Amino acid sequence: MKATAFAPVNVALIKYWGKRDEKLRLPVNSSLSVNLTKMGTVTTVAWVKGLKQDEADERMIKHLDRIRGLAKINFKAKVVTQNNFPVAAGLSSSASGFAALTLAATAAAGLKMSEKELSRLARLGSGSACRSIPNGWVEWVKGKDDFTSYAKTIFPTRHWDLRILVVILSQQEKKVSSTDGQELAKTSAFFKERVKGIDQKIIKIKQAIKEKNFREIGVIMEEDCLNMHAVMLTSQPSLIYWLPETVRVIQAIREWREQGLESYFTINTGQNVFVFCEPNNEDQLVDKLSHLRGVIEVRRERVGLGARLLA
Ligand code: PMV
């Protein structure tokens, strides 16, 4: 009763920020993302007869309880998990982590689950984890309840070869997790304003992805990222996830863009920056970003598959 799964980090172009239901992790708005090819989490779960305690952290144990309930087993589990990137610094480790845990733990328990069921279950562990289950370009439809809130592929991995550069600025861990930060979303006067515009933005960005209109997706993506950070900045208490280096990257991207080198940024709950570009500009951007003060590493990524079993 053992299985190993890999799940990718996913990067949202339209962000999830604010829950309608804390327990079921139902979002206030739908969101849209791409999976990365390399960055992610590998998790092995072994259900062991006679084991006294789960070998996992508290949040994972809660998730294992859900899976024990579904599989009607009472074994405890040994969980070994490895991220190939710095954790808790705005690179979405909870998304890849809970997607990999969901797939490995259900497979090890012998459960046969559809992609939709896996996505719903991953959502209960960490909202954005539901988007690391399906392949490629993914939409998490907010839905009405537990059954209707899940993520699905809207365009396959190979639909459009965009490049995503992951700009790692500091190994520092953030002070407020996404889960805690999300609870503050509704205290921002700007929250309702952001949410009002999202359905329209999703329609527009899906059309732009279909037509491979890079400028259009870039503009919408950046705007939504800044809208989400405006909600964070105006929450009570206020959340500031950026470092001075984050702002330096933002400004450099805008300056280069004015000079004709086109790329667009997005940022999650942390200091690091994801930069989207077309293949012909990738090398030049990697070179320029790597030379900015405070940049530790730039990783090259593409649009990738969702969670899968390795063993
Ligand atoms: O799934 P959580 O609770 O870690 O929230 C993720 C929130 C953002 O990364 C900031 C946005 C998103 O949609 O990925």
Coordinates of N, CA and C in Angstrom, one line a residue, residues 6 10 13 69-70 76 93 96-97 101 142 158 197 225 229 244 248 256 267 269-270 287 309:
F6 N 4.2 12.8 -8.5 CA 4.8 14.1 -8.7 C 3.6 15.1 -9.0
N10 N 1.7 25.3 -9.9 CA 1.0 26.0 -10.9 C 1.0 27.5 -10.6
L13 N -2.7 33.0 -13.5 CA -2.8 34.3 -14.3 C -3.9 35.1 -13.7
G69 N -11.1 8.1 5.5 CA -12.6 8.1 5.5 C -13.1 7.6 4.2
L70 N -12.5 8.0 3.0 CA -13.0 7.6 1.7 C -12.6 6.1 1.5
K76 N -2.2 4.0 9.7 CA -1.5 5.3 9.7 C -0.5 5.3 8.5
S93 N 4.2 26.2 -2.8 CA 4.5 24.8 -2.4 C 3.3 24.1 -1.9
S96 N 1.5 22.4 -5.1 CA 2.1 21.1 -5.6 C 2.1 20.1 -4.5
G97 N 2.3 20.5 -3.2 CA 2.4 19.6 -2.1 C 1.1 18.8 -1.9
L101 N 0.3 14.9 -2.6 CA -0.2 14.1 -1.4 C -1.5 13.4 -1.7
K142 N -15.3 28.2 -9.8 CA -15.6 28.4 -8.4 C -16.7 27.4 -7.9
R158 N 0.4 21.6 -25.0 CA 1.1 22.0 -26.2 C 0.4 23.1 -27.0
G197 N -14.9 42.3 -11.1 CA -14.4 42.3 -12.5 C -13.9 41.0 -13.0
C225 N -2.8 40.5 -10.9 CA -1.8 40.3 -9.8 C -1.8 41.6 -9.0
H229 N -2.7 42.1 -5.0 CA -1.8 42.7 -4.0 C -2.4 44.0 -3.4
P244 N 12.2 44.9 -1.5 CA 12.7 45.9 -2.4 C 13.1 45.3 -3.8
R248 N 12.1 46.0 -7.7 CA 13.2 46.2 -8.7 C 12.9 45.4 -10.0
W256 N 12.1 47.4 -19.7 CA 12.5 46.6 -20.9 C 11.4 46.6 -21.9
I267 N 2.9 37.6 -9.3 CA 3.6 37.3 -8.0 C 2.5 36.7 -7.0
T269 N 2.0 34.9 -2.9 CA 2.2 35.3 -1.5 C 3.7 35.2 -1.2
G270 N 4.5 36.1 -1.7 CA 5.9 36.0 -1.4 C 6.6 37.0 -2.2
D287 N 19.2 36.4 -19.2 CA 20.5 37.1 -19.0 C 20.3 38.4 -18.2
L309 N 1.4 9.7 -11.3 CA 2.0 8.7 -10.4 C 3.4 8.4 -11.0

